[in-house]
Each structure stands twice: as structure tokens, then as C-alpha cells.
GROMACS .gro file of C-alpha atoms in nm:
model
  434
    1MET     CA    1   2.755  -0.665  -1.405
    2LEU     CA    2   2.908  -0.579  -1.740
    3TYR     CA    3   2.611  -0.389  -1.881
    4THR     CA    4   2.644  -0.018  -1.941
    5PHE     CA    5   2.385   0.200  -1.766
    6VAL     CA    6   2.158   0.385  -2.008
    7PRO     CA    7   1.998   0.728  -1.957
    8VAL     CA    8   1.686   0.600  -1.786
    9LEU     CA    9   1.477   0.914  -1.820
   10LEU     CA   10   1.512   0.926  -2.198
   11LEU     CA   11   1.445   0.556  -2.236
   12ARG     CA   12   1.143   0.557  -2.007
   13THR     CA   13   1.001   0.861  -2.183
   14LEU     CA   14   1.008   0.674  -2.512
   15VAL     CA   15   0.864   0.362  -2.350
   16ALA     CA   16   0.581   0.552  -2.187
   17GLY     CA   17   0.495   0.722  -2.512
   18SER     CA   18   0.460   0.392  -2.692
   19ALA     CA   19   0.285   0.176  -2.435
   20LEU     CA   20  -0.092   0.139  -2.446
   21SER     CA   21  -0.319   0.036  -2.163
   22ILE     CA   22  -0.340  -0.334  -2.091
   23VAL     CA   23  -0.527  -0.547  -1.850
   24VAL     CA   24  -0.291  -0.729  -1.625
   25ALA     CA   25  -0.019  -0.676  -1.377
   26CYS     CA   26   0.144  -0.587  -1.680
   27ALA     CA   27   0.001  -0.236  -1.685
   28ALA     CA   28   0.075   0.082  -1.504
   29GLU     CA   29  -0.207   0.274  -1.666
   30PRO     CA   30  -0.521   0.438  -1.519
   31PRO     CA   31  -0.784   0.204  -1.377
   32ALA     CA   32  -1.018   0.043  -1.626
   33PRO     CA   33  -1.339   0.244  -1.670
   34HIS     CA   34  -1.555  -0.063  -1.632
   35LEU     CA   35  -1.526  -0.422  -1.515
   36GLN     CA   36  -1.537  -0.707  -1.762
   37ASN     CA   37  -1.693  -1.043  -1.686
   38THR     CA   38  -1.443  -1.258  -1.870
   39THR     CA   39  -1.324  -1.606  -1.793
   40ALA     CA   40  -0.957  -1.602  -1.882
   41PRO     CA   41  -0.755  -1.920  -1.819
   42LEU     CA   42  -0.560  -1.960  -1.498
   43PRO     CA   43  -0.217  -1.796  -1.530
   44ALA     CA   44  -0.045  -2.093  -1.372
   45GLN     CA   45  -0.186  -2.315  -1.643
   46GLN     CA   46  -0.165  -2.097  -1.952
   47ALA     CA   47   0.083  -1.818  -2.007
   48THR     CA   48  -0.170  -1.623  -2.213
   49GLN     CA   49  -0.322  -1.497  -1.890
   50ALA     CA   50  -0.040  -1.249  -1.852
   51SER     CA   51  -0.070  -1.119  -2.206
   52PRO     CA   52  -0.225  -0.787  -2.310
   53THR     CA   53  -0.578  -0.765  -2.441
   54PRO     CA   54  -0.622  -0.848  -2.811
   55LEU     CA   55  -0.648  -0.490  -2.931
   56GLU     CA   56  -0.467  -0.353  -3.233
   57ASP     CA   57  -0.235  -0.064  -3.149
   58ASP     CA   58  -0.101   0.013  -3.492
   59ALA     CA   59  -0.123  -0.094  -3.854
   60ALA     CA   60  -0.008  -0.431  -3.987
   61PRO     CA   61   0.369  -0.464  -3.954
   62PRO     CA   62   0.571  -0.390  -4.265
   63GLN     CA   63   0.689  -0.681  -4.475
   64GLN     CA   64   1.059  -0.679  -4.395
   65THR     CA   65   1.308  -0.936  -4.285
   66PHE     CA   66   1.376  -0.982  -3.917
   67GLU     CA   67   1.734  -0.872  -3.973
   68ALA     CA   68   1.621  -0.546  -4.134
   69TRP     CA   69   1.374  -0.486  -3.852
   70ARG     CA   70   1.640  -0.561  -3.589
   71ASP     CA   71   1.885  -0.317  -3.746
   72ALA     CA   72   1.621  -0.042  -3.757
   73PHE     CA   73   1.522  -0.114  -3.398
   74ARG     CA   74   1.886  -0.104  -3.294
   75ASP     CA   75   1.906   0.251  -3.426
   76GLU     CA   76   1.589   0.340  -3.234
   77ALA     CA   77   1.721   0.185  -2.914
   78LEU     CA   78   2.059   0.359  -2.942
   79GLN     CA   79   1.884   0.692  -2.996
   80ALA     CA   80   1.691   0.621  -2.675
   81GLY     CA   81   2.018   0.580  -2.488
   82VAL     CA   82   2.080   0.205  -2.500
   83SER     CA   83   2.450   0.130  -2.532
   84PRO     CA   84   2.563  -0.058  -2.846
   85ASP     CA   85   2.735  -0.319  -2.630
   86LEU     CA   86   2.421  -0.386  -2.426
   87PHE     CA   87   2.201  -0.414  -2.734
   88ASP     CA   88   2.437  -0.652  -2.911
   89ARG     CA   89   2.470  -0.873  -2.602
   90ALA     CA   90   2.093  -0.885  -2.557
   91PHE     CA   91   2.027  -0.970  -2.922
   92ALA     CA   92   2.313  -1.216  -2.969
   93GLY     CA   93   2.171  -1.516  -3.155
   94VAL     CA   94   1.811  -1.389  -3.133
   95THR     CA   95   1.586  -1.514  -3.415
   96PRO     CA   96   1.206  -1.504  -3.456
   97ASP     CA   97   1.013  -1.764  -3.255
   98PRO     CA   98   0.722  -1.908  -3.460
   99SER     CA   99   0.551  -2.036  -3.146
  100ILE     CA  100   0.515  -1.677  -3.024
  101ILE     CA  101   0.322  -1.574  -3.335
  102ALA     CA  102   0.104  -1.883  -3.308
  103ALA     CA  103   0.019  -1.790  -2.949
  104ASP     CA  104  -0.040  -1.425  -3.042
  105GLN     CA  105  -0.282  -1.515  -3.320
  106SER     CA  106  -0.473  -1.786  -3.134
  107GLN     CA  107  -0.826  -1.698  -3.030
  108PRO     CA  108  -0.988  -1.988  -2.846
  109GLU     CA  109  -1.335  -2.077  -2.966
  110PHE     CA  110  -1.454  -2.176  -2.621
  111ASN     CA  111  -1.408  -2.009  -2.281
  112ARG     CA  112  -1.472  -2.178  -1.953
  113PRO     CA  113  -1.774  -2.050  -1.761
  114VAL     CA  114  -1.693  -1.864  -1.442
  115TRP     CA  115  -1.782  -2.155  -1.212
  116GLN     CA  116  -1.538  -2.385  -1.389
  117TYR     CA  117  -1.270  -2.118  -1.370
  118LEU     CA  118  -1.327  -2.081  -0.997
  119ASP     CA  119  -1.325  -2.458  -0.944
  120GLY     CA  120  -0.967  -2.460  -1.070
  121ALA     CA  121  -0.858  -2.136  -0.908
  122LEU     CA  122  -0.987  -2.242  -0.566
  123SER     CA  123  -0.861  -2.599  -0.574
  124ASP     CA  124  -0.780  -2.767  -0.244
  125GLN     CA  125  -0.419  -2.804  -0.354
  126ARG     CA  126  -0.383  -2.429  -0.415
  127VAL     CA  127  -0.549  -2.347  -0.083
  128ARG     CA  128  -0.319  -2.584   0.106
  129GLY     CA  129  -0.013  -2.446  -0.071
  130GLY     CA  130  -0.112  -2.090   0.009
  131ARG     CA  131  -0.168  -2.166   0.376
  132ARG     CA  132   0.173  -2.331   0.401
  133LEU     CA  133   0.347  -2.038   0.235
  134LEU     CA  134   0.166  -1.788   0.454
  135ARG     CA  135   0.327  -1.962   0.750
  136GLU     CA  136   0.669  -1.999   0.591
  137HIS     CA  137   0.692  -1.636   0.482
  138ALA     CA  138   0.513  -1.483   0.781
  139ASN     CA  139   0.800  -1.251   0.876
  140THR     CA  140   0.847  -1.126   0.521
  141LEU     CA  141   0.474  -1.070   0.482
  142ASP     CA  142   0.468  -0.879   0.811
  143GLY     CA  143   0.720  -0.636   0.664
  144ILE     CA  144   0.538  -0.606   0.332
  145GLU     CA  145   0.206  -0.533   0.501
  146ALA     CA  146   0.371  -0.272   0.721
  147ARG     CA  147   0.530  -0.095   0.424
  148TYR     CA  148   0.255  -0.116   0.162
  149GLY     CA  149  -0.067  -0.179   0.353
  150VAL     CA  150  -0.173  -0.465   0.125
  151ASP     CA  151  -0.324  -0.775   0.283
  152ARG     CA  152  -0.096  -1.079   0.278
  153THR     CA  153  -0.367  -1.321   0.179
  154ALA     CA  154  -0.440  -1.122  -0.137
  155LEU     CA  155  -0.069  -1.121  -0.225
  156VAL     CA  156  -0.037  -1.496  -0.176
  157ALA     CA  157  -0.354  -1.551  -0.381
  158ILE     CA  158  -0.201  -1.352  -0.668
  159TRP     CA  159   0.122  -1.549  -0.626
  160GLY     CA  160  -0.076  -1.872  -0.654
  161LEU     CA  161  -0.275  -1.779  -0.962
  162GLU     CA  162   0.002  -1.604  -1.152
  163SER     CA  163   0.273  -1.868  -1.122
  164SER     CA  164   0.158  -2.152  -0.896
  165PHE     CA  165   0.363  -1.991  -0.617
  166GLY     CA  166   0.664  -1.945  -0.843
  167GLN     CA  167   0.662  -2.292  -0.998
  168ILE     CA  168   0.543  -2.190  -1.346
  169GLN     CA  169   0.690  -1.860  -1.460
  170GLY     CA  170   0.741  -1.921  -1.832
  171ASP     CA  171   1.071  -2.025  -1.982
  172LYS     CA  172   1.090  -1.818  -2.300
  173SER     CA  173   1.350  -1.550  -2.364
  174VAL     CA  174   1.177  -1.218  -2.303
  175ILE     CA  175   1.400  -1.045  -2.558
  176ARG     CA  176   1.325  -1.305  -2.826
  177SER     CA  177   0.951  -1.310  -2.751
  178LEU     CA  178   0.914  -0.932  -2.761
  179ALA     CA  179   1.138  -0.898  -3.066
  180THR     CA  180   0.921  -1.153  -3.247
  181LEU     CA  181   0.604  -0.967  -3.151
  182ALA     CA  182   0.754  -0.630  -3.244
  183HIS     CA  183   0.853  -0.766  -3.585
  184GLU     CA  184   0.532  -0.943  -3.685
  185GLY     CA  185   0.285  -0.948  -3.396
  186ARG     CA  186  -0.058  -0.786  -3.383
  187ARG     CA  187   0.063  -0.504  -3.158
  188PRO     CA  188   0.413  -0.416  -3.275
  189GLY     CA  189   0.416  -0.071  -3.116
  190PHE     CA  190   0.331  -0.213  -2.775
  191ALA     CA  191   0.591  -0.488  -2.812
  192ARG     CA  192   0.858  -0.231  -2.905
  193SER     CA  193   0.784  -0.033  -2.591
  194GLN     CA  194   0.816  -0.347  -2.379
  195LEU     CA  195   1.137  -0.441  -2.556
  196LEU     CA  196   1.291  -0.103  -2.476
  197ALA     CA  197   1.182  -0.149  -2.115
  198ALA     CA  198   1.340  -0.495  -2.110
  199LEU     CA  199   1.669  -0.342  -2.223
  200ASP     CA  200   1.633  -0.095  -1.936
  201ILE     CA  201   1.604  -0.391  -1.696
  202LEU     CA  202   1.927  -0.537  -1.833
  203ALA     CA  203   2.097  -0.199  -1.803
  204HIS     CA  204   2.014  -0.188  -1.433
  205GLY     CA  205   2.185  -0.522  -1.383
  206ASP     CA  206   1.896  -0.691  -1.203
  207VAL     CA  207   1.924  -0.993  -1.432
  208PRO     CA  208   2.150  -1.099  -1.724
  209PRO     CA  209   1.996  -1.158  -2.070
  210GLU     CA  210   2.000  -1.538  -2.041
  211GLN     CA  211   1.793  -1.520  -1.721
  212LEU     CA  212   1.542  -1.266  -1.851
  213ARG     CA  213   1.271  -1.523  -1.915
  214GLY     CA  214   0.893  -1.530  -1.898
  215SER     CA  215   0.571  -1.605  -2.085
  216TRP     CA  216   0.527  -1.585  -2.461
  217ALA     CA  217   0.389  -1.231  -2.416
  218GLY     CA  218   0.685  -1.110  -2.209
  219ALA     CA  219   0.533  -1.138  -1.861
  220MET     CA  220   0.801  -1.223  -1.610
  221GLY     CA  221   0.868  -1.379  -1.275
  222GLN     CA  222   0.660  -1.509  -0.988
  223THR     CA  223   0.422  -1.215  -1.019
  224GLN     CA  224   0.416  -1.204  -1.403
  225PHE     CA  225   0.507  -0.838  -1.455
  226ILE     CA  226   0.569  -0.706  -1.804
  227PRO     CA  227   0.882  -0.494  -1.842
  228THR     CA  228   0.721  -0.150  -1.809
  229THR     CA  229   0.546  -0.251  -1.488
  230TYR     CA  230   0.868  -0.405  -1.359
  231ASN     CA  231   1.052  -0.077  -1.415
  232THR     CA  232   0.790   0.126  -1.232
  233HIS     CA  233   0.689  -0.109  -0.948
  234ALA     CA  234   0.943  -0.386  -0.890
  235VAL     CA  235   1.131  -0.345  -0.561
  236ASP     CA  236   1.435  -0.495  -0.389
  237PHE     CA  237   1.269  -0.600  -0.064
  238ASP     CA  238   1.526  -0.855   0.049
  239GLY     CA  239   1.805  -0.597   0.028
  240ASP     CA  240   2.047  -0.787  -0.196
  241GLY     CA  241   2.077  -0.499  -0.445
  242ARG     CA  242   1.862  -0.659  -0.717
  243ARG     CA  243   1.489  -0.652  -0.794
  244ASP     CA  244   1.465  -1.027  -0.845
  245ILE     CA  245   1.102  -1.125  -0.904
  246TRP     CA  246   1.219  -1.456  -1.053
  247ASN     CA  247   1.405  -1.609  -0.759
  248SER     CA  248   1.316  -1.400  -0.454
  249PRO     CA  249   0.962  -1.446  -0.314
  250ALA     CA  250   1.021  -1.138  -0.098
  251ASP     CA  251   1.093  -0.918  -0.401
  252ALA     CA  252   0.807  -1.070  -0.601
  253LEU     CA  253   0.545  -1.030  -0.327
  254ALA     CA  254   0.659  -0.681  -0.231
  255SER     CA  255   0.654  -0.576  -0.597
  256ALA     CA  256   0.295  -0.699  -0.628
  257ALA     CA  257   0.209  -0.511  -0.309
  258HIS     CA  258   0.370  -0.194  -0.445
  259TYR     CA  259   0.163  -0.230  -0.762
  260LEU     CA  260  -0.163  -0.284  -0.574
  261GLN     CA  261  -0.087   0.008  -0.343
  262ALA     CA  262  -0.042   0.232  -0.647
  263SER     CA  263  -0.367   0.092  -0.789
  264GLY     CA  264  -0.569   0.221  -0.495
  265TRP     CA  265  -0.565  -0.068  -0.247
  266ARG     CA  266  -0.724   0.023   0.086
  267ALA     CA  267  -0.567  -0.138   0.391
  268ASN     CA  268  -0.785  -0.351   0.619
  269GLU     CA  269  -1.085  -0.334   0.387
  270PRO     CA  270  -1.258  -0.621   0.203
  271TRP     CA  271  -1.260  -0.667  -0.173
  272GLY     CA  272  -1.635  -0.721  -0.160
  273PHE     CA  273  -1.886  -0.983  -0.044
  274GLU     CA  274  -2.167  -1.201  -0.164
  275VAL     CA  275  -2.521  -1.065  -0.127
  276SER     CA  276  -2.877  -1.179  -0.179
  277LEU     CA  277  -3.112  -0.985  -0.407
  278PRO     CA  278  -3.484  -0.922  -0.357
  279THR     CA  279  -3.729  -1.092  -0.590
  280ASP     CA  280  -3.834  -0.765  -0.754
  281PHE     CA  281  -3.479  -0.639  -0.810
  282ASP     CA  282  -3.397  -0.426  -1.112
  283TYR     CA  283  -3.114  -0.629  -1.266
  284ALA     CA  284  -3.013  -0.340  -1.489
  285LEU     CA  285  -2.840  -0.202  -1.177
  286ALA     CA  286  -2.587  -0.485  -1.207
  287ASP     CA  287  -2.366  -0.263  -1.417
  288PRO     CA  288  -2.004  -0.196  -1.319
  289ALA     CA  289  -2.048   0.167  -1.421
  290ILE     CA  290  -2.312   0.207  -1.149
  291ARG     CA  291  -2.163   0.263  -0.804
  292LYS     CA  292  -2.379   0.328  -0.500
  293PRO     CA  293  -2.312   0.363  -0.127
  294LEU     CA  294  -2.359   0.041   0.068
  295GLY     CA  295  -2.639   0.208   0.259
  296GLU     CA  296  -2.829   0.267  -0.063
  297TRP     CA  297  -2.781  -0.093  -0.176
  298ARG     CA  298  -2.922  -0.199   0.160
  299ARG     CA  299  -3.226   0.027   0.107
  300LEU     CA  300  -3.279  -0.139  -0.232
  301GLY     CA  301  -3.332  -0.467  -0.050
  302LEU     CA  302  -2.993  -0.636  -0.080
  303GLU     CA  303  -2.921  -0.864   0.214
  304ASN     CA  304  -2.602  -0.983   0.386
  305ILE     CA  305  -2.433  -0.642   0.361
  306PRO     CA  306  -2.203  -0.600   0.662
  307GLN     CA  307  -2.298  -0.326   0.905
  308GLY     CA  308  -2.100  -0.004   0.907
  309ARG     CA  309  -1.928   0.199   0.635
  310ASP     CA  310  -2.262   0.271   0.466
  311GLU     CA  311  -2.092   0.547   0.268
  312ALA     CA  312  -1.847   0.309   0.095
  313MET     CA  313  -1.911   0.292  -0.279
  314ALA     CA  314  -1.979  -0.043  -0.441
  315SER     CA  315  -2.091  -0.189  -0.772
  316LEU     CA  316  -2.292  -0.507  -0.824
  317LEU     CA  317  -2.155  -0.806  -1.015
  318LEU     CA  318  -2.366  -1.093  -1.146
  319PRO     CA  319  -2.091  -1.309  -1.299
  320ALA     CA  320  -2.339  -1.568  -1.429
  321GLY     CA  321  -2.639  -1.342  -1.478
  322TYR     CA  322  -2.947  -1.321  -1.259
  323ARG     CA  323  -2.960  -1.700  -1.218
  324GLY     CA  324  -2.627  -1.708  -1.032
  325PRO     CA  325  -2.463  -1.556  -0.723
  326ALA     CA  326  -2.440  -1.179  -0.670
  327PHE     CA  327  -2.149  -0.979  -0.528
  328LEU     CA  328  -2.101  -0.621  -0.417
  329LEU     CA  329  -1.754  -0.499  -0.513
  330LEU     CA  330  -1.548  -0.237  -0.330
  331ASP     CA  331  -1.230  -0.046  -0.414
  332ASN     CA  332  -0.994  -0.337  -0.351
  333PHE     CA  333  -1.169  -0.541  -0.619
  334ARG     CA  334  -1.099  -0.261  -0.862
  335ALA     CA  335  -0.735  -0.259  -0.753
  336ILE     CA  336  -0.712  -0.631  -0.832
  337LEU     CA  337  -0.859  -0.556  -1.175
  338ARG     CA  338  -0.558  -0.334  -1.240
  339TYR     CA  339  -0.357  -0.655  -1.215
  340ASN     CA  340  -0.582  -0.842  -1.457
  341ASN     CA  341  -0.896  -0.681  -1.597
  342SER     CA  342  -1.110  -0.992  -1.570
  343SER     CA  343  -1.386  -1.002  -1.315
  344SER     CA  344  -1.348  -1.380  -1.294
  345TYR     CA  345  -0.979  -1.339  -1.207
  346ALA     CA  346  -1.046  -1.068  -0.948
  347LEU     CA  347  -1.327  -1.274  -0.797
  348ALA     CA  348  -1.092  -1.573  -0.775
  349ILE     CA  349  -0.829  -1.365  -0.598
  350GLY     CA  350  -1.083  -1.234  -0.348
  351LEU     CA  351  -1.233  -1.574  -0.273
  352LEU     CA  352  -0.896  -1.751  -0.260
  353SER     CA  353  -0.762  -1.495  -0.014
  354GLU     CA  354  -1.059  -1.578   0.210
  355ARG     CA  355  -1.018  -1.954   0.164
  356PHE     CA  356  -0.678  -1.931   0.332
  357ASP     CA  357  -0.863  -1.824   0.647
  358GLY     CA  358  -1.143  -2.077   0.613
  359GLY     CA  359  -1.394  -1.855   0.429
  360GLY     CA  360  -1.453  -1.778   0.065
  361GLN     CA  361  -1.741  -2.019   0.011
  362VAL     CA  362  -1.997  -1.907  -0.248
  363LYS     CA  363  -2.347  -1.964  -0.112
  364GLY     CA  364  -2.546  -1.894  -0.428
  365ASP     CA  365  -2.598  -2.165  -0.688
  366TRP     CA  366  -2.418  -2.145  -1.020
  367PRO     CA  367  -2.627  -2.228  -1.332
  368ARG     CA  368  -2.401  -2.522  -1.414
  369SER     CA  369  -2.640  -2.660  -1.674
  370GLU     CA  370  -2.605  -2.342  -1.878
  371LEU     CA  371  -2.386  -2.382  -2.187
  372PRO     CA  372  -2.176  -2.069  -2.245
  373LEU     CA  373  -2.157  -1.911  -2.588
  374SER     CA  374  -1.860  -1.996  -2.806
  375ARG     CA  375  -1.659  -1.717  -2.968
  376SER     CA  376  -1.840  -1.759  -3.300
  377GLU     CA  377  -2.174  -1.749  -3.117
  378ARG     CA  378  -2.071  -1.431  -2.936
  379LEU     CA  379  -1.986  -1.275  -3.271
  380GLU     CA  380  -2.323  -1.384  -3.406
  381LEU     CA  381  -2.499  -1.241  -3.102
  382GLN     CA  382  -2.334  -0.903  -3.158
  383GLU     CA  383  -2.420  -0.904  -3.527
  384ARG     CA  384  -2.784  -0.993  -3.462
  385LEU     CA  385  -2.815  -0.729  -3.190
  386GLN     CA  386  -2.689  -0.473  -3.442
  387GLN     CA  387  -2.935  -0.595  -3.706
  388GLN     CA  388  -3.226  -0.554  -3.463
  389GLY     CA  389  -3.137  -0.197  -3.369
  390PHE     CA  390  -2.921  -0.245  -3.061
  391ASP     CA  391  -2.566  -0.114  -3.074
  392PRO     CA  392  -2.310  -0.360  -2.928
  393GLY     CA  393  -2.014  -0.177  -3.081
  394VAL     CA  394  -1.767  -0.360  -3.303
  395ALA     CA  395  -1.846  -0.729  -3.343
  396ASP     CA  396  -1.533  -0.882  -3.192
  397GLY     CA  397  -1.664  -1.168  -2.979
  398ILE     CA  398  -1.580  -0.980  -2.658
  399ILE     CA  399  -1.872  -0.916  -2.423
  400GLY     CA  400  -1.782  -0.569  -2.301
  401ALA     CA  401  -1.983  -0.273  -2.175
  402ASN     CA  402  -2.138  -0.184  -2.512
  403THR     CA  403  -2.252  -0.539  -2.578
  404ARG     CA  404  -2.397  -0.573  -2.229
  405ASN     CA  405  -2.591  -0.250  -2.273
  406ALA     CA  406  -2.724  -0.377  -2.604
  407ILE     CA  407  -2.824  -0.706  -2.442
  408ARG     CA  408  -3.004  -0.518  -2.165
  409GLY     CA  409  -3.197  -0.318  -2.421
  410PHE     CA  410  -3.310  -0.634  -2.597
  411GLN     CA  411  -3.394  -0.806  -2.268
  412GLN     CA  412  -3.604  -0.508  -2.161
  413GLN     CA  413  -3.787  -0.518  -2.494
  414LEU     CA  414  -3.870  -0.884  -2.425
  415GLY     CA  415  -3.966  -0.819  -2.063
  416TRP     CA  416  -3.684  -1.042  -1.941
  417PRO     CA  417  -3.456  -0.968  -1.641
  418ALA     CA  418  -3.215  -0.711  -1.786
  419ASP     CA  419  -2.891  -0.849  -1.645
  420GLY     CA  420  -2.687  -0.798  -1.964
  421HIS     CA  421  -2.574  -1.161  -1.956
  422PRO     CA  422  -2.532  -1.347  -2.289
  423THR     CA  423  -2.699  -1.688  -2.301
  424GLN     CA  424  -2.796  -1.954  -2.552
  425GLU     CA  425  -3.159  -1.867  -2.481
  426LEU     CA  426  -3.096  -1.504  -2.570
  427LEU     CA  427  -2.916  -1.596  -2.893
  428GLY     CA  428  -3.202  -1.827  -2.987
  429ARG     CA  429  -3.451  -1.544  -2.940
  430LEU     CA  430  -3.239  -1.316  -3.160
  431ARG     CA  431  -3.227  -1.584  -3.427
  432ALA     CA  432  -3.606  -1.596  -3.424
  433GLY     CA  433  -3.607  -1.238  -3.552
  434PRO     CA  434  -3.818  -0.935  -3.456
   0.00000   0.00000   0.00000
């Protein structure tokens, strides 16, 4: 390759100082402190799945031309050790991409309920494709399991959801996308850190600029890594001298395994399992911050808990509230959340990995007649909770830990099952006033 090697330590130090925590495979940060019950779109269908969470990381970008921003960033990159020749090659002909800003600013009004998400994630076509690829890549997966201790079915499930087994990886220039976001996106500081990391990738010679392509948010390859995660966890498993997560299934799967291993994956252990709850169950215990030994959950009356390992810690997930199925979640579920901090995504990965072996069927009934709240209704719910003395945190339309705690408080006041789940019925009761 013709790209000059940059001082990696200096560049990575700057990158690490700028990057904030994110919620997908895209992040090499500490585990999320709590699980979120979100229903993000399937990565293979919408590239936004591999994007960071919609959190501001710095003030509104300055009003300057792209050319002025690029020149200032060039100085920053050169000070970090990027060679002038590499920078100029990478940015040759790069202009802002309006479609990137449109994607960055879009906030869908409606999210699919978890059961619809799972219907797509666990499609027969995806299950058949995964089974075929498990056979085709058996030898490679043997080696990956031996080196990283991550179950092959989980890796192939991630492969299927992230890129439809490599078929849909995103075709946008990573340099152009990240430059656009760094110039005028909602998180310019984060985008700058990823852009510096992308230049580091080019400096290593794993891929030339014209082949550095991915989603609108800069997620790349068959496993949809963002640049900082690529630099810390991508591996050359096929031994050709390049970490090629775009064209080499072996590199892509091993890189995902390396990431999950670093995220706390436990070999030969389940991600979790479906359970049945007693009729008098305290639904307030369905809180991801509450972790109890399996033996204690069994003493509380939960059924269908496998025998053994009573000391293993687990949290309870009710992805559709008390009317839907219930799952106890172990450490491997939390490792999957490091890849994408959506409980719906992690649940899909767990169930899909079991479908490859003939399992993964949910026995509980989903409340399919329930109409989920739109984004504007979630905002209204948060505002009305605040007005009635319950603190949901900032009204942002995201049902996180604070909002769920506020919902539980209101449900307890009403004498309802305190599952923390937002529903049309709950919003209607809030609209009725105190």
C-alpha cells in the first residue's frame, strides 16, 4: 500500500479522548448500566441500526463552510500524526452529503413493537440462511470458538441481523459520511473521533479509501463496526495480512467474537431463557438494575428455570409488559447489549441463535392488539408524568430507566401491576388528571 503509517499511539489517544459511549458494536466502552427495551429497526434493513444513540456530545457546530472546516480538521489530523499525503488522498473530492444530515436528523414517529421486530428478525429465510452458513463455515467457526470462546450460533445470528450475512453492508464512503457529520451533524465531536480512527485504518493499509464504505453513520463491514471499534477489536483471522471485515467472513466473524469476548461473554453458557411468573408476582422486580441469583428467582415462584448454577446472577425482562412473555437474562445477554444496547436486538440474537438448532420459540403470548405509543405520545407521557409529580428525566421520547421508574410510581399509585411499561391505557389515565 502507498499510505504512510502514522504514530498510532498518539492518534488513538486523541480518538479515545473524543469518543463517547455508544450503543452498538460500534462501541468499546464500559457495559451499559441498564438495559433498554427499545425496538430499533433490523440492521439488515435500515442502516440506522448501526448508528450511535441520539445524544448530543457537544454544542451546535459552528457556521463555517465545509472547506474551512476541512482545513481546520486537516491541521488537527496532522498534529495527531496523520501524514499530509494520506489525508489528502482520503479527502480527495470529498464534499458534504445531504442525505447523511437527513438521516442524522430523522426521528421516526413510530417504532415497531417488539413482536413485530422479532417476526422480521426470526424470519424463516434468515433461519435457513444461518443454518446453511453454519455448515459452510464450520471449520472457520471451529477455530473462532477455540480462540475466543464465543458460541458460533450467536456469531452467525449477529452476522444475519447486522448485514444479512454480508449482503447489505452500506455503500457510502465512510470518510465522506463522517466528515459530513463532523461538519454539521448533531454529534460533531464523536464524528471527528471516528474520522481520525478511519484515517488510522487507512494508514494500516487494511483497505484503500475507495473501499472504506459503510452505513450513513460510519458503521462498516459484515459486522458493522465503527472505526474505533475496528481499531481495537478487528482481527486478521484468515491470515492474509489484512483485517478485512468487508470481504472476509472469517475476519468479520472473528472480529465480532473478539468484541464479545472483551464484553464479558461466558463460554458454553446461555444468554437467558423464557420463564413463567406466579400470579402474585411483584412486577416492579422486572427492572434491569435488579439482579438476583437464579436460586432466588426460583424461590420467588418463577418457573422453567433450568436446574443448576443457582448462584448465576440474572435480571428479569418483560419486553411487552406484564401481559407478555418474561425472560431471565444472564451475562451473555449483557455482552450482546454491548454490541447494540437494545433489549429487542439482544433478544433477537439470543432467540435466532437457538432457532438455528431448532429452538428459540417464545411460548408466552404477545399482546398483539396493543398499539404502541408514537414518539409524540411518549413525549406527552413523560411531560404528564412530570406534571403529576413523577420524575421521568428529560422529556426526549426515549423510554429509559428514569421514565420506567416514573411509570412504576404512577402504576403503584393506581394499584396497577408496576411493570414500568408505557401503554395507551396508561397515557389515557394520565390525561384524565389526578
